[in-house]
Structure formats: C-alpha cells, structure tokens
Coordinates of C-alpha atoms in Angstrom, one line a residue:
X1 CA 120.4 118.9 79.1
X2 CA 117.9 121.3 80.5
X3 CA 116.4 123.6 77.8
X4 CA 115.2 126.8 79.4
X5 CA 113.4 130.0 78.2
X6 CA 116.1 132.2 76.6
X7 CA 116.4 136.0 76.9
X8 CA 113.1 137.2 75.6
X9 CA 113.7 140.9 76.4
X10 CA 111.5 143.0 78.6
X11 CA 108.8 140.4 79.1
X12 CA 107.7 138.2 82.0
X13 CA 105.0 135.5 82.3
X14 CA 104.7 135.1 78.5
X15 CA 101.9 132.7 77.5
X16 CA 102.8 129.4 75.7
X17 CA 100.4 129.3 72.7
X18 CA 101.9 126.1 71.0
X19 CA 104.0 123.1 72.0
X20 CA 105.6 121.7 68.9
X21 CA 107.3 118.6 70.3
X22 CA 106.5 115.6 72.6
X23 CA 108.5 113.3 74.7
X24 CA 110.5 110.9 72.5
X25 CA 110.6 113.2 69.5
X26 CA 114.0 113.6 67.7
X27 CA 114.8 117.2 67.0
X28 CA 117.7 119.0 65.1
X29 CA 119.5 122.1 66.3
X30 CA 117.3 125.2 65.8
X31 CA 114.1 123.2 65.4
X32 CA 111.3 125.1 67.1
X33 CA 110.1 123.6 70.4
X34 CA 107.4 126.0 71.6
X35 CA 105.8 129.2 70.5
X36 CA 105.4 132.1 72.9
X37 CA 103.1 135.1 72.4
X38 CA 103.9 138.4 74.2
X39 CA 101.7 141.5 74.1
X40 CA 103.8 142.7 71.1
X41 CA 105.0 139.6 69.2
X42 CA 105.0 135.8 68.9
X43 CA 108.3 134.0 69.0
X44 CA 109.6 130.4 68.6
X45 CA 112.0 128.9 71.0
X46 CA 114.5 126.7 69.1
X47 CA 116.4 123.6 70.2
X48 CA 119.9 124.5 71.3
X49 CA 121.2 121.2 70.0
X50 CA 120.1 118.0 68.2
X51 CA 118.8 115.2 70.4
X52 CA 115.8 113.3 71.8
X53 CA 113.1 115.1 73.8
X54 CA 112.8 113.8 77.3
X55 CA 110.3 115.4 79.7
X56 CA 108.3 118.3 78.5
X57 CA 107.7 120.7 81.4
X58 CA 105.3 123.2 79.8
X59 CA 101.9 123.0 78.2
X60 CA 99.7 125.4 76.2
X61 CA 98.4 128.2 78.4
X62 CA 101.4 128.2 80.8
X63 CA 103.1 131.5 81.5
X64 CA 106.9 131.4 81.4
X65 CA 109.8 133.8 81.9
X66 CA 113.5 133.8 81.1
X67 CA 115.2 130.8 82.8
X68 CA 112.0 128.7 83.2
X69 CA 112.4 125.0 82.2
X70 CA 110.9 124.0 78.9
X71 CA 112.0 120.4 78.5
X72 CA 114.9 118.1 78.9
X73 CA 116.9 117.0 75.9
X74 CA 119.3 114.0 75.5
X75 CA 121.9 115.3 73.1
X76 CA 123.2 113.1 70.3
X77 CA 126.3 111.4 71.6
X78 CA 124.7 110.3 74.9
X79 CA 125.6 113.3 77.1
X80 CA 123.5 113.0 80.3
X81 CA 121.3 115.8 81.6
X82 CA 123.2 116.6 84.7
X83 CA 126.6 117.0 82.9
X84 CA 125.0 119.1 80.1
X85 CA 123.2 121.3 82.6
X86 CA 126.3 121.8 84.6
X87 CA 128.5 122.5 81.6
X88 CA 126.3 124.7 79.4
X89 CA 123.0 125.7 81.0
X90 CA 123.8 126.5 84.7
X91 CA 123.7 130.2 84.0
X92 CA 120.4 130.1 82.2
X93 CA 118.3 129.7 85.3
X94 CA 117.6 132.6 87.6
X95 CA 119.7 132.8 90.6
X96 CA 117.7 132.4 93.8
X97 CA 119.8 134.9 95.6
X98 CA 119.9 137.7 92.9
X99 CA 117.2 139.4 90.9
X100 CA 117.3 139.2 87.2
X101 CA 118.2 142.4 85.3
X102 CA 116.1 141.6 82.2
X103 CA 113.8 144.6 83.0
X104 CA 116.5 147.2 82.4
X105 CA 114.8 148.8 79.5
X106 CA 111.1 149.7 79.5
X107 CA 109.5 149.0 76.1
X108 CA 107.9 151.9 74.3
X109 CA 105.5 152.0 71.3
X110 CA 108.3 152.1 68.9
X111 CA 110.5 149.4 70.5
X112 CA 113.6 151.6 70.6
X113 CA 115.9 152.3 73.5
X114 CA 115.5 155.6 75.4
X115 CA 118.4 157.6 76.7
X116 CA 116.0 159.6 78.9
X117 CA 114.9 156.4 80.6
X118 CA 118.5 155.2 81.0
X119 CA 119.4 158.4 82.7
X120 CA 116.6 158.0 85.1
X121 CA 118.0 154.7 86.4
X122 CA 120.7 156.6 88.2
X123 CA 117.9 157.8 90.5
X124 CA 117.2 154.3 91.9
X125 CA 118.5 155.3 95.3
X126 CA 115.8 158.0 95.5
X127 CA 112.5 156.3 94.7
X128 CA 110.3 159.1 96.0
X129 CA 111.9 161.7 93.6
X130 CA 109.4 162.7 90.9
X131 CA 110.6 162.6 87.3
X132 CA 111.6 165.9 85.9
X133 CA 111.9 167.4 82.4
X134 CA 115.6 166.5 82.3
X135 CA 116.8 164.3 79.6
X136 CA 119.3 162.6 81.9
X137 CA 123.0 162.3 81.5
X138 CA 122.9 160.0 78.5
X139 CA 122.6 156.2 77.9
X140 CA 126.1 155.4 79.0
X141 CA 125.5 156.0 82.7
X142 CA 122.2 154.2 82.6
X143 CA 123.9 151.2 81.0
X144 CA 126.3 150.9 83.9
X145 CA 123.4 150.8 86.3
X146 CA 121.7 148.0 84.3
X147 CA 124.8 145.9 84.2
X148 CA 124.9 145.7 88.0
X149 CA 123.0 142.8 89.8
X150 CA 122.0 144.2 93.2
X151 CA 121.6 141.5 95.9
X152 CA 118.2 140.3 96.8
X153 CA 116.4 142.3 99.5
X154 CA 118.4 145.5 99.0
X155 CA 116.2 148.1 97.4
X156 CA 116.1 151.4 99.1
X157 CA 116.0 149.7 102.5
X158 CA 113.0 147.5 101.6
X159 CA 113.0 143.8 101.3
X160 CA 111.7 143.5 97.8
X161 CA 112.7 141.4 94.8
X162 CA 112.3 143.5 91.6
X163 CA 114.4 144.4 88.5
X164 CA 115.3 148.0 87.5
X165 CA 112.4 148.3 85.1
X166 CA 109.8 147.4 87.7
X167 CA 111.4 149.8 90.2
X168 CA 111.4 152.6 87.7
X169 CA 107.8 152.0 86.8
X170 CA 106.9 152.0 90.5
X171 CA 108.5 155.4 90.9
X172 CA 106.5 156.7 87.9
X173 CA 103.2 155.4 89.2
X174 CA 103.8 156.1 92.9
X175 CA 103.6 152.5 93.9
X176 CA 105.1 151.2 97.2
X177 CA 107.0 148.1 96.1
X178 CA 107.0 146.9 99.7
X179 CA 103.2 146.4 99.4
X180 CA 103.3 144.5 96.1
X181 CA 103.1 140.8 95.9
X182 CA 105.3 139.5 93.1
X183 CA 104.0 137.0 90.6
X184 CA 107.2 136.3 88.8
X185 CA 109.7 133.5 89.3
X186 CA 110.6 133.1 92.9
X187 CA 108.2 135.9 93.8
X188 CA 109.9 138.6 91.7
X189 CA 107.8 141.7 91.2
X190 CA 107.2 142.3 87.5
X191 CA 106.0 145.4 85.7
X192 CA 102.6 143.9 85.3
X193 CA 102.4 143.5 89.1
X194 CA 103.3 147.2 89.5
X195 CA 100.7 148.3 87.0
X196 CA 98.1 146.1 88.7
X197 CA 99.0 147.6 92.1
X198 CA 98.6 151.1 90.7
X199 CA 95.2 150.3 89.3
X200 CA 94.0 148.7 92.5
X201 CA 95.3 151.5 94.7
X202 CA 98.9 150.7 95.6
X203 CA 99.4 146.9 95.9
X204 CA 98.4 143.9 98.0
X205 CA 97.9 144.1 101.8
X206 CA 99.6 141.9 104.3
X207 CA 96.9 139.3 104.1
X208 CA 97.3 138.9 100.3
X209 CA 94.0 140.6 99.5
X210 CA 93.6 143.7 97.4
X211 CA 94.5 146.9 99.2
X212 CA 91.7 149.5 99.7
X213 CA 91.4 151.8 96.6
X214 CA 93.8 154.8 96.9
X215 CA 94.9 157.4 94.4
X216 CA 98.4 157.4 93.0
X217 CA 100.9 159.8 94.5
X218 CA 100.9 163.2 92.8
X219 CA 104.2 164.9 91.8
X220 CA 105.5 167.4 94.2
X221 CA 103.6 170.7 94.1
X222 CA 100.4 169.3 92.6
X223 CA 97.1 168.6 94.4
X224 CA 96.4 164.9 94.9
X225 CA 94.5 162.9 92.3
X226 CA 90.7 163.1 93.0
X227 CA 89.2 160.0 94.7
X228 CA 85.7 159.4 93.4
X229 CA 83.2 156.6 94.2
X230 CA 81.8 156.4 90.6
X231 CA 79.3 153.8 91.6
X232 CA 77.5 156.2 93.9
X233 CA 76.4 158.2 90.8
X234 CA 75.1 155.3 88.8
X235 CA 75.9 151.9 87.3
X236 CA 79.5 151.3 86.3
X237 CA 81.5 148.5 84.6
X238 CA 85.1 147.8 85.4
X239 CA 87.1 146.3 82.4
X240 CA 90.7 145.1 82.1
X241 CA 92.9 147.0 79.7
X242 CA 95.0 145.1 77.3
X243 CA 98.7 144.4 78.1
X244 CA 99.8 146.7 75.2
X245 CA 97.9 149.6 76.6
X246 CA 99.0 148.9 80.2
X247 CA 102.6 148.8 79.1
X248 CA 102.4 151.8 76.8
X249 CA 100.7 154.1 79.3
X250 CA 103.8 154.8 81.5
X251 CA 106.0 155.4 78.4
X252 CA 103.4 157.8 77.0
X253 CA 103.2 159.7 80.3
X254 CA 107.0 159.8 80.5
X255 CA 107.3 161.2 77.0
X256 CA 104.6 163.8 77.5
X257 CA 106.1 164.9 80.9
X258 CA 109.8 164.9 79.9
X259 CA 109.6 166.2 76.3
X260 CA 108.6 169.9 75.7
X261 CA 106.1 169.3 72.9
X262 CA 105.1 171.9 70.3
X263 CA 102.9 171.0 67.4
X264 CA 103.1 172.7 64.0
X265 CA 99.9 172.4 61.9
X266 CA 99.9 172.8 58.1
X267 CA 98.1 171.5 55.0
X268 CA 99.3 169.8 51.8
X269 CA 97.6 170.0 48.5
X270 CA 97.5 166.3 47.4
X271 CA 95.2 166.6 44.4
X272 CA 97.9 165.5 42.0
X273 CA 99.3 162.9 44.5
X274 CA 95.9 161.2 44.8
X275 CA 95.6 161.0 41.0
X276 CA 99.1 159.5 40.9
X277 CA 98.3 157.0 43.6
X278 CA 95.2 155.9 41.7
X279 CA 97.1 155.5 38.5
X280 CA 99.9 153.4 40.1
X281 CA 97.4 151.1 41.8
X282 CA 95.5 150.6 38.5
X283 CA 98.8 149.8 36.7
X284 CA 99.9 147.3 39.3
X285 CA 96.6 145.7 40.2
X286 CA 97.8 142.3 39.0
X287 CA 100.8 142.3 41.4
X288 CA 98.7 142.3 44.6
X289 CA 100.2 145.5 45.9
X290 CA 98.3 148.6 46.9
X291 CA 99.9 151.9 47.4
X292 CA 98.3 153.8 50.3
X293 CA 98.7 157.4 51.3
X294 CA 100.9 156.2 54.2
X295 CA 103.3 154.7 51.7
X296 CA 103.6 158.0 49.9
X297 CA 104.0 159.8 53.2
X298 CA 106.9 157.5 54.2
X299 CA 108.7 158.2 51.0
X300 CA 108.1 162.0 51.2
X301 CA 109.2 162.1 54.9
X302 CA 112.4 160.3 54.2
X303 CA 113.3 162.9 51.6
X304 CA 112.3 165.8 54.0
X305 CA 114.3 164.2 56.9
X306 CA 117.4 164.1 54.6
X307 CA 116.9 167.9 54.0
X308 CA 116.4 168.6 57.7
X309 CA 118.7 166.1 59.6
X310 CA 117.9 167.5 63.1
X311 CA 114.5 165.9 62.8
X312 CA 116.2 162.5 62.3
X313 CA 118.2 162.7 65.6
X314 CA 118.1 161.9 69.3
X315 CA 119.3 163.7 72.4
X316 CA 122.2 162.2 74.2
X317 CA 122.8 164.4 77.2
X318 CA 124.2 167.7 75.8
X319 CA 124.9 166.1 72.5
X320 CA 122.7 165.5 69.4
X321 CA 123.0 162.1 67.6
X322 CA 122.3 162.7 63.9
X323 CA 121.3 159.4 62.3
X324 CA 122.4 158.8 58.7
X325 CA 119.8 156.1 58.2
X326 CA 116.1 156.6 57.7
X327 CA 114.1 153.9 59.6
X328 CA 110.6 155.2 59.8
X329 CA 107.9 153.8 62.1
X330 CA 104.2 154.0 61.5
X331 CA 101.4 153.7 64.1
X332 CA 99.4 150.5 63.5
X333 CA 95.9 150.2 65.0
X334 CA 95.4 146.7 66.3
X335 CA 92.6 145.0 68.4
X336 CA 95.0 145.0 71.4
X337 CA 96.2 148.6 71.1
X338 CA 98.7 150.7 69.2
X339 CA 101.9 149.2 67.8
X340 CA 104.7 150.9 65.8
X341 CA 106.4 148.7 63.2
X342 CA 109.5 150.1 61.6
X343 CA 110.4 150.1 57.9
X344 CA 114.1 150.3 57.5
X345 CA 116.0 152.4 54.9
X346 CA 112.9 154.0 53.4
X347 CA 115.1 156.4 51.4
X348 CA 116.7 153.4 49.5
X349 CA 113.4 151.6 48.7
X350 CA 111.0 152.1 45.8
X351 CA 107.4 153.0 46.4
X352 CA 106.1 149.5 45.6
X353 CA 108.6 147.9 47.9
X354 CA 107.5 150.2 50.7
X355 CA 103.8 149.5 50.0
X356 CA 104.4 145.7 50.2
X357 CA 106.4 146.0 53.5
X358 CA 103.8 148.3 54.9
X359 CA 101.1 145.8 54.2
X360 CA 103.1 142.9 55.6
X361 CA 104.0 144.7 58.8
X362 CA 100.4 145.9 59.3
X363 CA 99.1 142.4 59.0
X364 CA 101.7 141.0 61.4
X365 CA 100.8 143.7 63.9
X366 CA 97.1 142.9 63.8
X367 CA 97.9 139.2 64.2
X368 CA 100.3 139.8 67.1
X369 CA 103.2 138.4 65.1
X370 CA 105.6 141.3 65.0
X371 CA 109.1 140.5 66.2
X372 CA 111.1 142.8 68.5
X373 CA 113.5 143.6 65.6
X374 CA 110.5 144.8 63.5
X375 CA 109.8 147.5 66.1
X376 CA 113.3 148.7 66.9
X377 CA 115.6 151.3 65.4
X378 CA 113.0 153.9 64.4
X379 CA 114.2 157.5 63.8
X380 CA 110.9 159.2 63.0
X381 CA 107.2 158.1 63.3
X382 CA 104.0 158.7 61.2
X383 CA 100.6 158.4 62.9
X384 CA 97.8 158.6 60.4
X385 CA 94.2 158.9 61.4
X386 CA 93.1 159.7 57.8
X387 CA 91.0 156.5 57.6
X388 CA 89.0 157.5 60.6
X389 CA 88.6 161.3 60.6
X390 CA 89.5 164.5 62.3
X391 CA 91.1 167.7 61.2
X392 CA 94.2 168.0 63.5
X393 CA 95.7 166.5 66.6
X394 CA 98.8 166.5 68.8
X395 CA 100.7 163.2 68.5
X396 CA 103.0 162.3 71.4
X397 CA 106.7 162.0 70.4
X398 CA 108.0 158.4 70.5
X399 CA 111.2 158.8 72.6
X400 CA 114.1 158.8 71.9
X401 CA 112.9 160.3 68.6
X402 CA 112.5 164.1 68.5
X403 CA 109.5 164.4 66.1
X404 CA 106.4 162.7 65.0
X405 CA 104.0 163.5 62.1
X406 CA 100.3 163.2 62.6
X407 CA 98.1 163.0 59.5
X408 CA 94.3 163.6 59.6
X409 CA 91.6 163.0 56.9
X410 CA 92.0 164.8 53.6
X411 CA 89.1 167.0 52.5
X412 CA 88.1 168.8 49.3
X413 CA 88.4 172.6 49.9
X414 CA 88.1 175.7 47.8
X415 CA 91.6 177.2 47.3
X416 CA 92.3 180.6 45.7
X417 CA 94.4 180.1 42.6
X418 CA 94.9 182.5 39.7
X419 CA 92.1 184.8 40.7
X420 CA 89.5 182.2 41.4
X421 CA 88.6 179.4 43.9
X422 CA 89.3 175.9 42.7
X423 CA 88.5 172.6 44.4
X424 CA 91.7 171.0 45.8
X425 CA 92.2 167.9 48.0
X426 CA 93.9 169.1 51.2
X427 CA 95.7 166.9 53.7
X428 CA 96.1 168.1 57.3
X429 CA 99.6 167.7 58.8
X430 CA 100.4 167.9 62.5
X431 CA 104.1 167.8 63.3
X432 CA 104.9 167.5 67.0
X433 CA 108.6 168.2 67.8
X434 CA 110.9 168.4 70.8
X435 CA 111.5 172.1 71.4
X436 CA 114.9 171.4 73.0
X437 CA 116.1 170.3 69.6
X438 CA 113.8 172.0 67.1
X439 CA 112.6 175.5 67.0
X440 CA 109.4 176.8 65.5
X441 CA 111.0 178.2 62.3
X442 CA 112.7 174.9 61.5
X443 CA 109.3 173.1 62.1
X444 CA 107.5 175.4 59.7
X445 CA 110.2 174.9 57.1
X446 CA 109.9 171.1 57.6
X447 CA 106.2 171.0 57.0
X448 CA 106.5 173.5 54.1
X449 CA 109.1 171.3 52.4
X450 CA 107.0 168.2 53.1
X451 CA 103.8 169.8 51.7
X452 CA 105.8 170.8 48.6
X453 CA 106.9 167.2 47.9
X454 CA 103.3 165.9 48.5
X455 CA 101.9 168.5 46.0
X456 CA 104.0 167.0 43.1
X457 CA 105.0 163.3 43.4
X458 CA 107.7 163.9 40.8
X459 CA 109.7 165.9 43.3
X460 CA 110.1 162.8 45.5
X461 CA 112.3 161.3 42.8
X462 CA 114.8 164.2 42.9

C-alpha cells in the first residue's frame, strides 16, 4: 500500500526533519514513520497498518504536503501495493483536476477557528472587495463554502490553482493570483507563495523572475502605500522573516481592522500576592515546580471571567456564544515568533498544576514542539511583558475571542493609605476588548474585579 502524508491542517511544504524507518523494516500499526516540523509544531506520521517497509520516498530536508507519498508498505497478509492503494488510499492523493481545500481556515496566534474569517469566504466571487469591519454572517455559511471543491482553473475568471485560504490571503494583501507561480503540489499556489509575492511586489512575472517591486493595493478611500528606494539613502540589509511572523501578520491585520478595539488600563496592588508567590515556591522547591506571576494571573482571570461571562464569549453573527469552559491562552515568546499555547479548564486546576503545565507548554513552544491541539480552543488570552519592561500597551485581540489582557512590569510605587504614603508593588493591566460586545463600564468592572483578586490571593479560592 502507498502511505501518504495525512491531513496536517493548514500547512503546505512542511519539512521532514527525521526519517525513522528504512526499506525492509517491519513496523506495527501506529509506529512513527517520519517526523514533520511546521512553523508551529512537530508531528509524527504513524504507520496506518502493520507490515514491511518497501521503498522510502522521502528524506530529511524534503518538504511535503497532504497527499505526498512517504513510502510503500507491504501489509501483513501479503496484500499487494496496487490493490491496497486502490481499496484504501486512492482518496489520499490530491486530485490532479481539483484543488485541495485544506487551506479553508487561516491559522491565527491562538490556533482557534474564526467566524469572522469564515464569513469572509462568502466573498470569494469578489476578490477586489476590501475587508470591512463586519463580523460576517457566522461560521455556518463559511463552512458551506469550504466544503465545496471548485474545479481547477475557475477562480474569478482566472486560470489559477489555489485553495480558499490562499485566495482569502491574496485579497487581504492585494496580490494578483494570476501573477503568482505556485510552489505546491501540481503547481498549487500556497499561502507562503502569496506572502512572498506580496513582499516582492505582487508575484512572479511571465518569465518566472521576480516582478518589479510594487506597493500592495490600498483599501478603497486610502492613499496608496508609499514606494521608497531605501538604498538611495544609505546601506540596507534585507532579511527573511520567520514563517510564524509571516503567517501571523495577515491574521493580526485582520483582527485590528475588523475588531473595534478599546483598551482599559488599570493597576493592581500585588504586594501580598508577590509574598505569597515567594512562600509557595520556597515550600515546593523540592518538587521542581515554580509558580510565576502568569500562573497566578491565569487563576485570577478564570475567576473573573466566571463573574463576567461576556468576556468569555465569541460573536456568531448577531448572536453571542457564551462559553461555559475556561481555556486560557498565554503568549509565548519564541526564537521564531509569538505562539499562544492554551491551558484548558484553568478554573478546575490547582495553582501548582497550572504552573507545571505553563512550564511544559512554554518549553514546547520554544522547541517548536507544540501540537495543533495545544493551541486550539482558547477563550481568553494573557500577554505578559513583565519580564521585559514597559508600563502599558494595547494588545491585539486574538479572534474569535473578544478580549485579551496585557500585563507590563510591576514597579514599587508610593500609594496613599491611612493618611500616609506607603510603598506598594503595583502591576499595570491593559485590557483590550471588542467594543461590539463589551462596553467601557463592563471593562472597568472587569479590571477592578481582577485587581481585587490579585490584591489578596485568598480571594482566588472563594
């Protein structure tokens, strides 16, 4: 039988970093065959059945996509490759006459699905229409679009081969897909091709070379993007951005453009909380677990979200989806860019358990070993810059969430108490919220409630 790359989500041309078998090896079902490493996670591809490895079609360093051949496998029982491929694997390879639809959802920093993006897919017939501040008509209509498999060469009158995700990204970046040369299987245009075309000025020319530099198309009513020959003013260096930053950039631009952000700034007195944290770490030093301020923030935010459920929701057209679970994401700074792992059911976990999971997920993020599941399902996000500095900032909401908490560095300040100034450790809080869902009064109550919990760690237990 032919073993091909399975559905690996919204990824194309994923590098092979390890080949675990060789021709003649005997493998059991679910034994790992190869290891792939995307921009967000590494993943093993298991054997679909027990058998003997025949020809291995990939090597370390190859880039593969869904449907590409990994190896041939002679199943136990002597089934031949042709019969096995015909019976069980024929649908795994990409159809030469129809583009794959594995790009239906564009990944964001949190790994969650976005009803706003799904609603945008209804606009495929109008590629020149600029995104608006509308949230769309809900995920349901978008899902119907993703389930269709349009025939090759039929995209808005152009002979191009691209999935919905690449077409949506091309609209957002103002890229003419007709001028882009696809690098995917059978010449399919991937999202990386679209991003590269936008960075180079719009795509490849007819001769296959880079097109002359040109600015991306500006939304209707705005002046064009300035075109500047930077080298004319002095020495320059052009560097490639990481895959994470290239993929995240369109999602961040979408979130900022489509969500009416407002940021509520406040401070929390964490003098007692810091003492509590120090005592807990000293008491559990032998257990190899360290409680950080983010661990405490996760616990306090879960309690505050329970008190203010509209902050733990998502827009679905004209309806609001209130989530009765508390899966909190946290921004992890990695060498390749920002990732947002998710800790599930924070409200049901103890502080030490949260601290352990936070450490494990942070390490996996830095090593590029986060799985897709570890970045999905978030309902609220915390972005902490406390270890770096700053006094306040405006974090961008991680759609389809409706709020995100930014935390800056704590500082000792004089606070007026009982007729005198006393030194107190104050933590800056910056809550960005979707003004379509949350109003200013609710945001102020949220940060006040959160600051009250942080001022006395005992209140988190109530």
